Short mmCIF file of C-alpha atoms in Angstrom, two decimals:
data_model
loop_
_atom_site.label_atom_id
_atom_site.label_comp_id
_atom_site.label_asym_id
_atom_site.label_seq_id
_atom_site.Cartn_x
_atom_site.Cartn_y
_atom_site.Cartn_z
CA MET A 1 -83.07 4.64 120.78
CA ASN A 2 -80.23 5.57 123.67
CA TYR A 3 -78.86 8.50 121.84
CA ILE A 4 -82.55 9.71 121.28
CA MET A 5 -83.49 9.50 125.04
CA ASP A 6 -79.85 11.05 125.96
CA HIS A 7 -80.46 13.91 123.84
CA ASN A 8 -83.77 14.59 125.08
CA LYS A 9 -82.51 14.48 128.54
CA GLN A 10 -79.91 16.87 127.96
CA LYS A 11 -82.35 19.31 126.10
CA GLY A 12 -84.62 18.61 129.24
CA ASN A 13 -81.73 19.58 131.94
CA ILE A 14 -80.81 22.77 129.44
CA TRP A 15 -84.51 23.92 129.93
CA LYS A 16 -84.58 23.35 133.59
CA ILE A 17 -81.52 25.73 133.98
CA PHE A 18 -83.35 28.28 132.07
CA LYS A 19 -86.62 27.71 134.27
CA ASP A 20 -84.32 28.26 137.10
CA PHE A 21 -84.46 32.25 138.14
CA ARG A 22 -81.04 31.90 139.91
CA PHE A 23 -79.79 31.41 136.36
CA TRP A 24 -81.01 34.70 135.19
CA ILE A 25 -79.92 36.41 138.36
CA LEU A 26 -76.06 35.37 137.99
CA LEU A 27 -76.38 36.19 134.01
CA TYR A 28 -77.37 39.64 134.73
CA PHE A 29 -74.99 39.76 137.67
CA PHE A 30 -72.34 38.94 135.45
CA LEU A 31 -73.60 40.98 132.56
CA ARG A 32 -73.61 44.21 134.49
CA LEU A 33 -69.91 43.47 135.80
CA ILE A 34 -69.15 45.24 132.47
CA GLY A 35 -67.20 48.38 133.08
CA ILE A 36 -67.58 47.94 136.92
CA THR A 37 -64.20 49.64 138.06
CA ASN A 38 -65.23 52.76 135.42
CA PRO A 39 -65.27 56.22 137.34
CA PRO A 40 -68.62 58.31 137.52
CA LEU A 41 -68.36 59.39 134.38
CA GLU A 42 -71.11 57.97 132.60
CA ILE A 43 -73.83 59.97 130.84
CA THR A 44 -76.82 59.81 133.20
CA HIS A 45 -76.57 61.06 136.92
CA ASN A 46 -72.50 61.31 137.24
CA TRP A 47 -73.27 64.10 139.44
CA ARG A 48 -75.32 62.12 142.00
CA GLU A 49 -72.31 59.26 142.01
CA SER A 50 -69.61 61.88 142.94
CA ILE A 51 -71.61 63.01 145.61
CA GLY A 52 -71.89 59.45 146.89
CA THR A 53 -68.14 58.72 146.16
CA MET A 54 -67.06 62.08 148.00
CA VAL A 55 -68.93 61.10 151.15
CA ALA A 56 -67.33 57.63 151.13
CA ARG A 57 -63.75 59.04 150.23
CA ASN A 58 -63.97 61.83 153.09
CA PHE A 59 -65.17 59.01 155.38
CA LEU A 60 -61.68 57.23 154.68
CA GLU A 61 -59.71 60.56 154.21
CA ILE A 62 -60.90 62.56 157.21
CA ASP A 63 -63.40 61.55 159.26
CA ALA A 64 -65.28 58.00 159.74
CA ASN A 65 -68.16 59.48 161.77
CA ILE A 66 -71.43 58.07 159.99
CA LEU A 67 -73.36 60.97 161.33
CA TYR A 68 -71.22 63.77 159.58
CA PRO A 69 -71.18 63.11 156.03
CA ARG A 70 -68.78 65.43 154.05
CA LEU A 71 -68.80 66.74 150.36
CA ASP A 72 -65.70 68.64 148.49
CA PHE A 73 -67.79 71.64 146.81
CA ASN A 74 -68.33 73.79 149.92
CA GLY A 75 -65.26 76.20 149.47
CA ASN A 76 -62.77 76.43 152.17
CA LYS A 77 -65.31 75.08 154.84
CA GLU A 78 -65.65 71.66 156.07
CA GLY A 79 -68.24 70.55 153.65
CA ILE A 80 -70.27 68.48 156.44
CA VAL A 81 -73.70 68.35 154.91
CA GLY A 82 -77.31 66.85 155.65
CA MET A 83 -78.16 64.16 153.03
CA GLU A 84 -79.81 60.33 153.26
CA PHE A 85 -78.27 58.22 155.63
CA PRO A 86 -75.02 57.68 154.43
CA ILE A 87 -74.71 53.49 155.36
CA TYR A 88 -74.01 52.66 151.65
CA ASN A 89 -71.43 55.40 151.65
CA TYR A 90 -70.03 53.77 154.85
CA LEU A 91 -69.98 50.46 153.21
CA ILE A 92 -67.74 51.72 150.44
CA PHE A 93 -65.75 53.32 153.45
CA LEU A 94 -65.44 50.12 155.19
CA TRP A 95 -64.23 48.06 151.99
CA SER A 96 -61.84 50.73 151.28
CA LYS A 97 -60.27 50.12 154.57
CA ILE A 98 -59.70 46.65 153.68
CA PHE A 99 -58.96 46.62 149.95
CA GLY A 100 -58.20 50.26 149.16
CA TYR A 101 -60.08 53.02 147.82
CA SER A 102 -61.67 52.27 144.18
CA HIS A 103 -64.92 52.93 142.26
CA PHE A 104 -65.60 49.14 142.02
CA ALA A 105 -66.42 49.08 145.71
CA GLY A 106 -69.35 51.39 145.34
CA ARG A 107 -70.79 49.55 141.88
CA PHE A 108 -70.04 46.15 143.42
CA ILE A 109 -71.81 46.69 146.52
CA ASN A 110 -74.77 48.35 145.05
CA LEU A 111 -75.09 45.28 142.29
CA VAL A 112 -74.82 42.69 145.07
CA VAL A 113 -77.13 44.34 147.40
CA SER A 114 -79.87 45.07 144.44
CA SER A 115 -79.22 41.26 142.93
CA LEU A 116 -80.35 39.84 146.52
CA GLY A 117 -83.35 42.37 146.49
CA ILE A 118 -84.59 41.02 142.93
CA PHE A 119 -84.09 37.26 144.50
CA TYR A 120 -85.97 37.91 147.46
CA PHE A 121 -88.63 39.93 145.27
CA PHE A 122 -88.87 36.74 143.37
CA ARG A 123 -89.00 34.65 146.43
CA ILE A 124 -91.81 36.62 148.09
CA ILE A 125 -94.13 36.32 144.72
CA ARG A 126 -93.36 32.56 144.39
CA ILE A 127 -94.45 32.12 148.00
CA TYR A 128 -97.72 34.29 148.16
CA ILE A 129 -98.78 34.37 144.70
CA ASN A 130 -97.12 31.77 142.43
CA GLN A 131 -94.08 30.26 140.52
CA LYS A 132 -94.94 31.48 136.89
CA THR A 133 -95.70 35.40 138.05
CA ALA A 134 -92.93 35.25 139.78
CA PHE A 135 -90.45 33.88 137.08
CA PHE A 136 -92.08 36.75 134.61
CA SER A 137 -91.87 39.44 137.34
CA GLY A 138 -88.38 38.94 138.20
CA ILE A 139 -87.20 38.90 134.88
CA ILE A 140 -89.10 41.92 134.07
CA LEU A 141 -87.55 43.82 137.05
CA LEU A 142 -84.12 42.72 136.06
CA ASN A 143 -84.68 44.37 132.68
CA SER A 144 -86.47 47.57 134.07
CA VAL A 145 -84.62 50.40 135.11
CA TRP A 146 -82.82 48.38 137.75
CA PHE A 147 -80.60 46.79 135.13
CA TYR A 148 -78.35 50.00 135.22
CA TYR A 149 -79.25 51.59 138.19
CA SER A 150 -78.33 48.56 140.26
CA ARG A 151 -74.62 49.31 139.60
CA LYS A 152 -74.43 53.02 139.74
CA ILE A 153 -73.01 54.56 142.94
CA ILE A 154 -76.18 55.75 144.15
CA PRO A 155 -78.53 54.25 146.96
CA GLU A 156 -82.13 54.19 145.05
CA THR A 157 -81.82 50.05 144.11
CA PHE A 158 -79.95 49.49 147.16
CA ALA A 159 -82.43 51.15 149.34
CA ALA A 160 -85.32 49.38 147.73
CA SER A 161 -83.69 46.18 147.75
CA LEU A 162 -83.01 46.46 151.76
CA VAL A 163 -86.68 47.05 152.15
CA ILE A 164 -87.81 44.08 149.92
CA ILE A 165 -85.30 41.73 151.73
CA GLY A 166 -86.88 42.97 155.07
CA LEU A 167 -90.25 42.57 153.58
CA TYR A 168 -89.50 38.79 152.67
CA PHE A 169 -88.60 38.18 156.38
CA GLY A 170 -91.62 40.57 157.88
CA LEU A 171 -94.00 38.39 156.09
CA LYS A 172 -92.77 35.21 157.34
CA TYR A 173 -92.91 36.58 160.33
CA PHE A 174 -96.59 37.09 159.80
CA TYR A 175 -97.67 34.22 157.70
CA LYS A 176 -95.05 31.42 158.10
CA ASN A 177 -94.53 30.97 161.88
CA GLY A 178 -91.56 33.01 161.58
CA ASN A 179 -89.82 34.06 165.07
CA ILE A 180 -88.84 37.37 166.51
CA PHE A 181 -85.42 36.88 164.63
CA SER A 182 -87.41 37.21 161.46
CA PHE A 183 -89.30 40.28 162.92
CA GLY A 184 -85.98 41.80 163.94
CA LEU A 185 -84.42 41.44 160.44
CA PHE A 186 -87.57 43.03 158.87
CA THR A 187 -87.23 45.95 161.22
CA LEU A 188 -83.62 46.47 160.84
CA LEU A 189 -83.56 46.02 156.88
CA ALA A 190 -86.71 48.52 156.47
CA THR A 191 -85.21 51.01 158.73
CA LEU A 192 -81.85 50.88 156.81
CA GLY A 193 -83.78 50.94 153.54
CA VAL A 194 -85.82 53.91 154.09
CA LEU A 195 -82.97 55.88 156.13
CA SER A 196 -80.83 55.41 153.17
CA LYS A 197 -83.67 56.54 150.77
CA ILE A 198 -86.86 57.74 152.17
CA SER A 199 -88.63 57.23 149.03
CA ALA A 200 -88.09 53.21 149.56
CA ILE A 201 -90.90 53.83 152.28
CA CYS A 202 -93.44 53.49 149.49
CA LEU A 203 -92.89 49.74 149.68
CA LEU A 204 -93.76 49.09 152.85
CA GLY A 205 -97.46 49.63 151.74
CA VAL A 206 -97.37 46.11 151.82
CA CYS A 207 -97.50 45.92 155.50
CA ILE A 208 -101.40 47.16 155.35
CA ILE A 209 -101.92 43.95 153.90
CA PRO A 210 -101.46 41.65 157.19
CA PHE A 211 -102.43 44.70 159.42
CA LEU A 212 -105.84 44.13 158.09
CA ASP A 213 -105.61 40.32 157.73
CA LYS A 214 -107.66 38.50 160.21
CA LYS A 215 -105.86 35.47 160.18
CA VAL A 216 -102.88 37.30 161.56
CA ASN A 217 -103.09 37.21 165.46
CA ARG A 218 -103.19 40.45 167.26
CA ARG A 219 -99.78 39.99 169.10
CA LYS A 220 -98.21 39.95 165.83
CA LYS A 221 -100.16 42.88 164.71
CA ILE A 222 -99.07 45.12 168.08
CA THR A 223 -95.36 43.83 167.24
CA MET A 224 -95.62 45.56 163.87
CA VAL A 225 -96.76 48.31 165.26
CA PHE A 226 -93.74 48.54 167.54
CA GLY A 227 -91.47 48.15 164.53
CA GLY A 228 -93.18 50.56 162.74
CA PHE A 229 -92.43 53.16 165.48
CA ILE A 230 -88.90 52.07 165.72
CA LEU A 231 -88.61 52.86 161.95
CA SER A 232 -90.62 55.88 161.89
CA SER A 233 -88.48 57.18 164.80
CA LEU A 234 -85.02 56.64 163.50
CA VAL A 235 -86.21 57.95 159.89
CA GLY A 236 -87.73 61.00 161.75
CA TRP A 237 -84.93 61.76 163.73
CA TRP A 238 -82.63 61.43 160.77
CA TYR A 239 -84.18 63.47 158.09
CA PHE A 240 -86.35 66.02 160.11
CA TYR A 241 -83.86 66.52 163.39
CA TRP A 242 -80.42 66.06 162.40
CA ASN A 243 -80.45 67.20 158.86
CA PRO A 244 -81.72 70.28 159.57
CA TYR A 245 -79.13 70.72 162.54
CA LEU A 246 -76.29 69.82 160.07
CA THR A 247 -77.60 72.49 157.57
CA GLU A 248 -78.16 75.16 160.20
CA THR A 249 -74.82 74.33 162.16
CA TYR A 250 -72.59 74.07 159.20
CA ALA A 251 -74.07 76.43 156.92
CA PHE A 252 -74.23 74.18 153.95
CA SER A 253 -77.67 73.51 152.24
CA HIS A 254 -77.46 71.00 149.87
CA PHE A 255 -80.06 68.13 150.41
CA PHE A 256 -83.71 68.51 148.70
CA MET A 257 -86.07 68.14 151.49
CA GLY A 258 -89.15 68.78 149.05
CA VAL A 259 -91.49 71.54 148.38
CA PRO A 260 -94.99 72.65 149.82
CA ILE A 261 -97.69 70.64 148.55
CA THR A 262 -99.35 73.35 146.57
CA GLN A 263 -96.35 74.05 144.68
CA ALA A 264 -95.81 70.16 143.99
CA ILE A 265 -99.32 69.94 142.42
CA SER A 266 -98.48 73.32 140.26
CA ASP A 267 -95.29 71.88 138.78
CA LEU A 268 -96.40 68.43 138.28
CA VAL A 269 -99.51 69.83 136.44
CA ASP A 270 -97.27 72.07 134.34
CA ASN A 271 -94.92 68.99 133.44
CA LEU A 272 -97.48 66.15 133.11
CA GLY A 273 -95.95 64.60 130.18
CA LEU A 274 -92.57 64.19 131.90
CA PHE A 275 -94.56 62.98 134.73
CA PHE A 276 -96.27 60.27 132.92
CA LYS A 277 -92.95 59.47 131.10
CA ARG A 278 -91.35 58.19 134.29
CA PHE A 279 -93.96 55.19 134.29
CA TYR A 280 -94.37 54.57 130.71
CA ASP A 281 -90.79 55.23 129.49
CA THR A 282 -88.25 55.04 132.34
CA ALA A 283 -89.73 52.34 134.78
CA LEU A 284 -90.17 49.13 132.10
CA LYS A 285 -90.03 51.08 128.66
CA TYR A 286 -93.17 50.53 126.15
CA ILE A 287 -93.28 46.93 126.03
CA GLY A 288 -93.19 46.51 129.59
CA PHE A 289 -95.51 49.21 130.25
CA PHE A 290 -98.40 47.84 128.30
CA SER A 291 -97.66 44.46 129.81
CA PHE A 292 -98.21 46.46 133.11
CA LEU A 293 -101.25 48.05 132.02
CA PHE A 294 -102.85 44.42 130.90
CA GLY A 295 -101.63 42.90 134.18
CA LEU A 296 -103.26 45.75 136.31
CA PHE A 297 -106.52 45.49 134.11
CA TRP A 298 -106.52 41.67 134.39
CA CYS A 299 -106.14 41.61 138.15
CA PHE A 300 -108.96 43.94 138.48
CA TYR A 301 -111.21 41.75 135.86
CA LYS A 302 -110.45 38.87 137.68
CA LYS A 303 -110.47 40.44 141.24
CA GLU A 304 -107.41 39.03 142.27
CA LYS A 305 -107.61 40.66 145.81
CA LEU A 306 -103.99 40.12 147.08
CA LEU A 307 -102.81 41.93 144.03
CA ILE A 308 -105.19 44.66 144.08
CA TYR A 309 -104.18 45.29 147.68
CA ILE A 310 -100.37 45.45 147.14
CA TYR A 311 -100.87 47.85 144.23
CA ILE A 312 -103.32 50.05 146.00
CA SER A 313 -101.54 50.17 149.32
CA VAL A 314 -97.81 50.77 147.73
CA SER A 315 -99.51 53.68 145.50
CA ILE A 316 -100.96 55.16 148.38
CA PHE A 317 -97.72 55.31 150.08
CA LEU A 318 -95.93 56.62 147.04
CA LEU A 319 -98.40 59.64 146.69
CA PRO A 320 -96.82 61.86 149.61
CA ILE A 321 -93.45 61.11 147.95
CA ILE A 322 -94.64 62.33 144.58
CA LEU A 323 -96.71 65.41 146.28
CA LYS A 324 -93.58 66.49 148.34
CA THR A 325 -90.95 66.06 145.61
CA GLY A 326 -93.38 67.83 142.83
CA TYR A 327 -91.25 68.40 139.63
CA ASN A 328 -88.08 66.70 141.00
CA PHE A 329 -90.24 63.19 140.72
CA ALA A 330 -90.74 64.10 137.02
CA PHE A 331 -87.52 65.37 136.11
CA HIS A 332 -85.25 62.96 137.78
CA GLU A 333 -85.65 59.19 136.71
CA TYR A 334 -84.75 57.64 140.02
CA TYR A 335 -87.49 58.71 142.11
CA ILE A 336 -89.96 55.88 140.10
CA ILE A 337 -87.14 53.22 141.19
CA PRO A 338 -88.84 52.05 144.48
CA PHE A 339 -92.55 51.62 142.91
CA VAL A 340 -91.06 49.64 139.62
CA PRO A 341 -91.12 46.50 141.29
CA VAL A 342 -95.29 46.72 142.11
CA MET A 343 -95.12 47.38 138.01
CA ALA A 344 -92.99 44.59 137.42
CA LEU A 345 -95.22 42.49 139.67
CA MET A 346 -98.71 43.49 137.50
CA ALA A 347 -96.70 43.22 134.09
CA GLY A 348 -95.39 39.34 135.07
CA TYR A 349 -98.82 38.64 136.28
CA GLY A 350 -100.19 39.82 132.97
CA LEU A 351 -97.63 37.49 130.84
CA SER A 352 -98.39 34.69 133.10
CA SER A 353 -101.97 34.97 132.53
CA ILE A 354 -101.73 34.69 129.00
CA PRO A 355 -102.74 30.93 127.78
CA ARG A 356 -100.56 30.49 125.37
CA LYS A 357 -97.08 30.20 127.01
CA LYS A 358 -95.28 30.93 123.78
CA VAL A 359 -96.87 34.47 123.39
CA SER A 360 -95.90 35.23 126.77
CA VAL A 361 -92.03 34.10 126.68
CA ILE A 362 -91.88 35.89 123.08
CA ILE A 363 -93.19 39.03 124.52
CA LEU A 364 -90.91 38.68 127.66
CA PHE A 365 -87.92 38.43 125.18
CA PHE A 366 -88.89 41.71 123.62
CA ILE A 367 -89.29 43.44 127.16
CA ALA A 368 -85.74 42.21 128.17
CA LEU A 369 -84.35 42.94 124.73
CA GLU A 370 -85.79 46.75 124.49
CA GLY A 371 -84.91 47.27 128.12
CA ILE A 372 -81.27 46.14 127.58
CA ILE A 373 -81.00 48.02 124.02
CA ASN A 374 -82.12 51.08 125.66
CA GLN A 375 -79.56 51.07 128.74
CA GLN A 376 -76.48 49.59 127.21
CA HIS A 377 -75.00 52.96 126.48
CA GLN A 378 -75.04 53.79 129.93
CA PHE A 379 -71.95 51.30 130.08
CA LEU A 380 -69.63 53.36 128.47
CA ILE A 381 -67.70 56.49 129.00
CA LYS A 382 -67.34 59.32 126.44
CA SER A 383 -63.64 59.99 125.48
CA GLU A 384 -64.25 63.66 126.33
CA MET A 385 -65.43 62.55 129.88
CA ALA A 386 -62.49 60.09 130.18
CA LYS A 387 -60.03 63.02 130.09
CA LEU A 388 -61.24 64.17 133.16
CA GLU A 389 -59.38 61.12 134.78
CA LEU A 390 -55.97 63.47 134.21
CA LEU A 391 -57.07 66.20 136.52
CA GLU A 392 -55.86 64.79 139.70
CA THR A 393 -52.49 63.74 138.32
CA LYS A 394 -51.95 67.17 136.60
CA LEU A 395 -52.83 69.10 139.70
CA ASP A 396 -50.62 66.58 141.72
CA ASP A 397 -47.69 67.73 139.35
CA TRP A 398 -48.19 71.30 140.54
CA GLY A 399 -49.45 71.25 143.96
CA THR A 400 -50.69 68.71 146.70
CA ARG A 401 -54.14 67.08 147.53
CA GLY A 402 -54.73 69.97 149.95
CA ASP A 403 -54.88 72.59 147.58
CA LEU A 404 -58.24 74.37 147.37
CA VAL A 405 -59.31 74.53 143.62
CA ALA A 406 -62.11 76.38 141.52
CA ILE A 407 -63.63 74.69 138.48
CA ASN A 408 -66.06 76.00 135.37
CA CYS A 409 -68.54 73.12 136.00
CA GLY A 410 -71.57 74.72 136.90
CA TYR A 411 -73.54 72.93 139.30
CA TYR A 412 -72.04 69.56 138.75
CA PRO A 413 -69.42 68.55 141.12
CA THR A 414 -68.11 65.36 138.92
CA PRO A 415 -64.97 67.30 137.79
CA LEU A 416 -64.08 68.38 141.44
CA TYR A 417 -64.39 64.91 142.52
CA MET A 418 -62.11 63.58 139.66
CA ALA A 419 -59.52 66.51 140.71
CA HIS A 420 -59.52 65.06 144.45
CA ARG A 421 -59.44 68.35 145.75
CA LYS A 422 -61.99 70.63 147.61
CA GLY A 423 -63.04 73.91 146.66
CA TRP A 424 -65.63 75.81 144.50
CA ILE A 425 -67.83 74.55 141.48
CA THR A 426 -68.86 78.02 139.40
CA SER A 427 -69.51 79.29 136.18
CA ASN A 428 -67.51 81.18 133.31
CA ASN A 429 -69.34 84.33 133.94
CA HIS A 430 -68.29 84.09 137.65
CA LEU A 431 -64.49 83.39 136.51
CA LYS A 432 -64.58 86.28 134.14
CA SER A 433 -64.91 88.77 137.20
CA LYS A 434 -61.48 89.74 138.46
CA ASP A 435 -63.14 90.70 141.84
CA TYR A 436 -64.42 86.93 142.19
CA LEU A 437 -61.34 85.55 141.26
CA LEU A 438 -59.58 88.12 143.96
CA ARG A 439 -62.33 86.79 146.66
CA LEU A 440 -61.80 83.15 146.19
CA LYS A 441 -57.82 83.73 146.13
CA GLY A 442 -58.48 84.98 149.53
CA GLU A 443 -60.52 82.64 150.52
CA GLY A 444 -57.52 80.19 149.77
CA CYS A 445 -58.29 79.05 146.42
CA ARG A 446 -54.85 77.89 144.93
CA PHE A 447 -55.96 76.72 141.18
CA PHE A 448 -58.70 77.61 138.95
CA ILE A 449 -59.37 75.05 136.31
CA ILE A 450 -61.35 75.85 133.02
CA LEU A 451 -62.78 72.79 131.53
CA LYS A 452 -63.26 73.05 127.58
CA LYS A 453 -65.10 70.10 126.48
CA SER A 454 -67.12 68.53 129.34
CA PHE A 455 -69.04 70.38 131.78
CA GLY A 456 -67.41 73.58 130.63
CA THR A 457 -66.73 75.52 127.87
CA GLU A 458 -63.50 77.58 127.20
CA VAL A 459 -63.40 81.32 128.47
CA GLU A 460 -61.00 83.90 127.54
CA GLN A 461 -57.45 84.12 129.39
CA LEU A 462 -57.90 84.58 132.92
CA PRO A 463 -55.35 87.26 134.27
CA MET A 464 -53.41 84.42 135.98
CA GLU A 465 -50.21 82.37 135.44
CA LYS A 466 -51.06 79.38 133.22
CA VAL A 467 -49.48 76.19 134.64
CA TYR A 468 -50.99 73.66 132.34
CA SER A 469 -53.20 73.47 129.24
CA ASP A 470 -54.44 71.15 126.85
CA GLU A 471 -57.38 70.62 124.51
CA HIS A 472 -59.61 69.59 127.22
CA PHE A 473 -58.74 71.81 130.05
CA THR A 474 -56.30 74.83 131.44
CA ILE A 475 -55.11 75.21 134.92
CA TYR A 476 -54.09 78.14 136.54
CA ASN A 477 -52.51 79.18 139.51
CA ASN A 478 -53.66 82.10 141.94
CA SER A 479 -50.60 84.51 140.78
CA PHE A 480 -52.20 87.71 138.90
CA LEU A 481 -50.60 88.84 135.90
CA GLU A 482 -49.41 92.39 136.13
#
């Protein structure tokens, strides 16, 4: 009898652990440590990771002024560029000052902040809706597109997480007798989040709810307006004054500032299938998306006002992002990332509304399974891509880090980053032109690199001295053959 009681007690303790959301946060944290030291050479958006790591490395090696981020693919110029406010890149720089530069830093910082963001997402829902919905929603978000992007060296989940954590303290200030310190944290974190990625502003649509809520006193609403003024002033200054100033002053246009609304609408109409794919595929995958649709329908059917207000307010704030980015929103899967928490909330509410718990748990299991299976390949680097890690050491054998190089990688800066040099990213057609080669040599280009498998293809012998060649790339110096 005692054995049975002890066994049941043990079984109960195990289930208690599984019901604790902190267990799942830690489990998924450790799961995403697989390949955490990998260079930015995975399949999806390695070019964006390379841009972020370039900025961080240049803070470390050239100038630590956060107002002047630098990229490496501006030829012989300084490479100072307008971009998202580089707080994430600066954290990588600060880590590197202490522990040395590594790709681990960028992935780890994003993973830690994103994990905290998901935890505070869970806490917000638990406090203001209920525990069951919070648990389901949190698990769904863990297995969404956030699963993989929270370990990439790009700021999307990082920025959204800062805003979510900020919202936790903001809602605490409005509804839980939070003090001015809570409001200060809300303003600081929300501002840094939107500065890091302006699309994260859609999550702040939630702030409409306390602003319209008669239970929130007028003094706190006035305080919220003041916080909004600080946020909008700093974000406006960075994106609409400082970014254009850097672009004009240093003659280097890189950051996408959007398109006219008419063009955006036209582009979206022409790419409706791709646009909708961001919602039904990229965000939560298929099972998660159908759960989202069910939850959305059910909350309107049951007249769950809070959920309806959250969905509508965040959607309203997302609309200008869509209408400004147009085709880019449809083409690049990372634009949907700030909206995914709201989709996860609706899906979680839908599952929590199913009367039979076993059914909702089974659906949750398959949402997780589908999410992980469809993203696990992103943890791996193809052997052809991995060979780019040799570029830096091979160039070191023939020159110095200060040498300018040109690489036939098209619009992708990843190989140039891996070479640990500055210079030009160009195409095979350009490199076939002797006039073009002479011009680059005149501008200080020391080496010309021909990639053969990844990012580029073989070209005929350049009229220059070959200093190294293997099956993956060839390096020429700038000495022309007679």
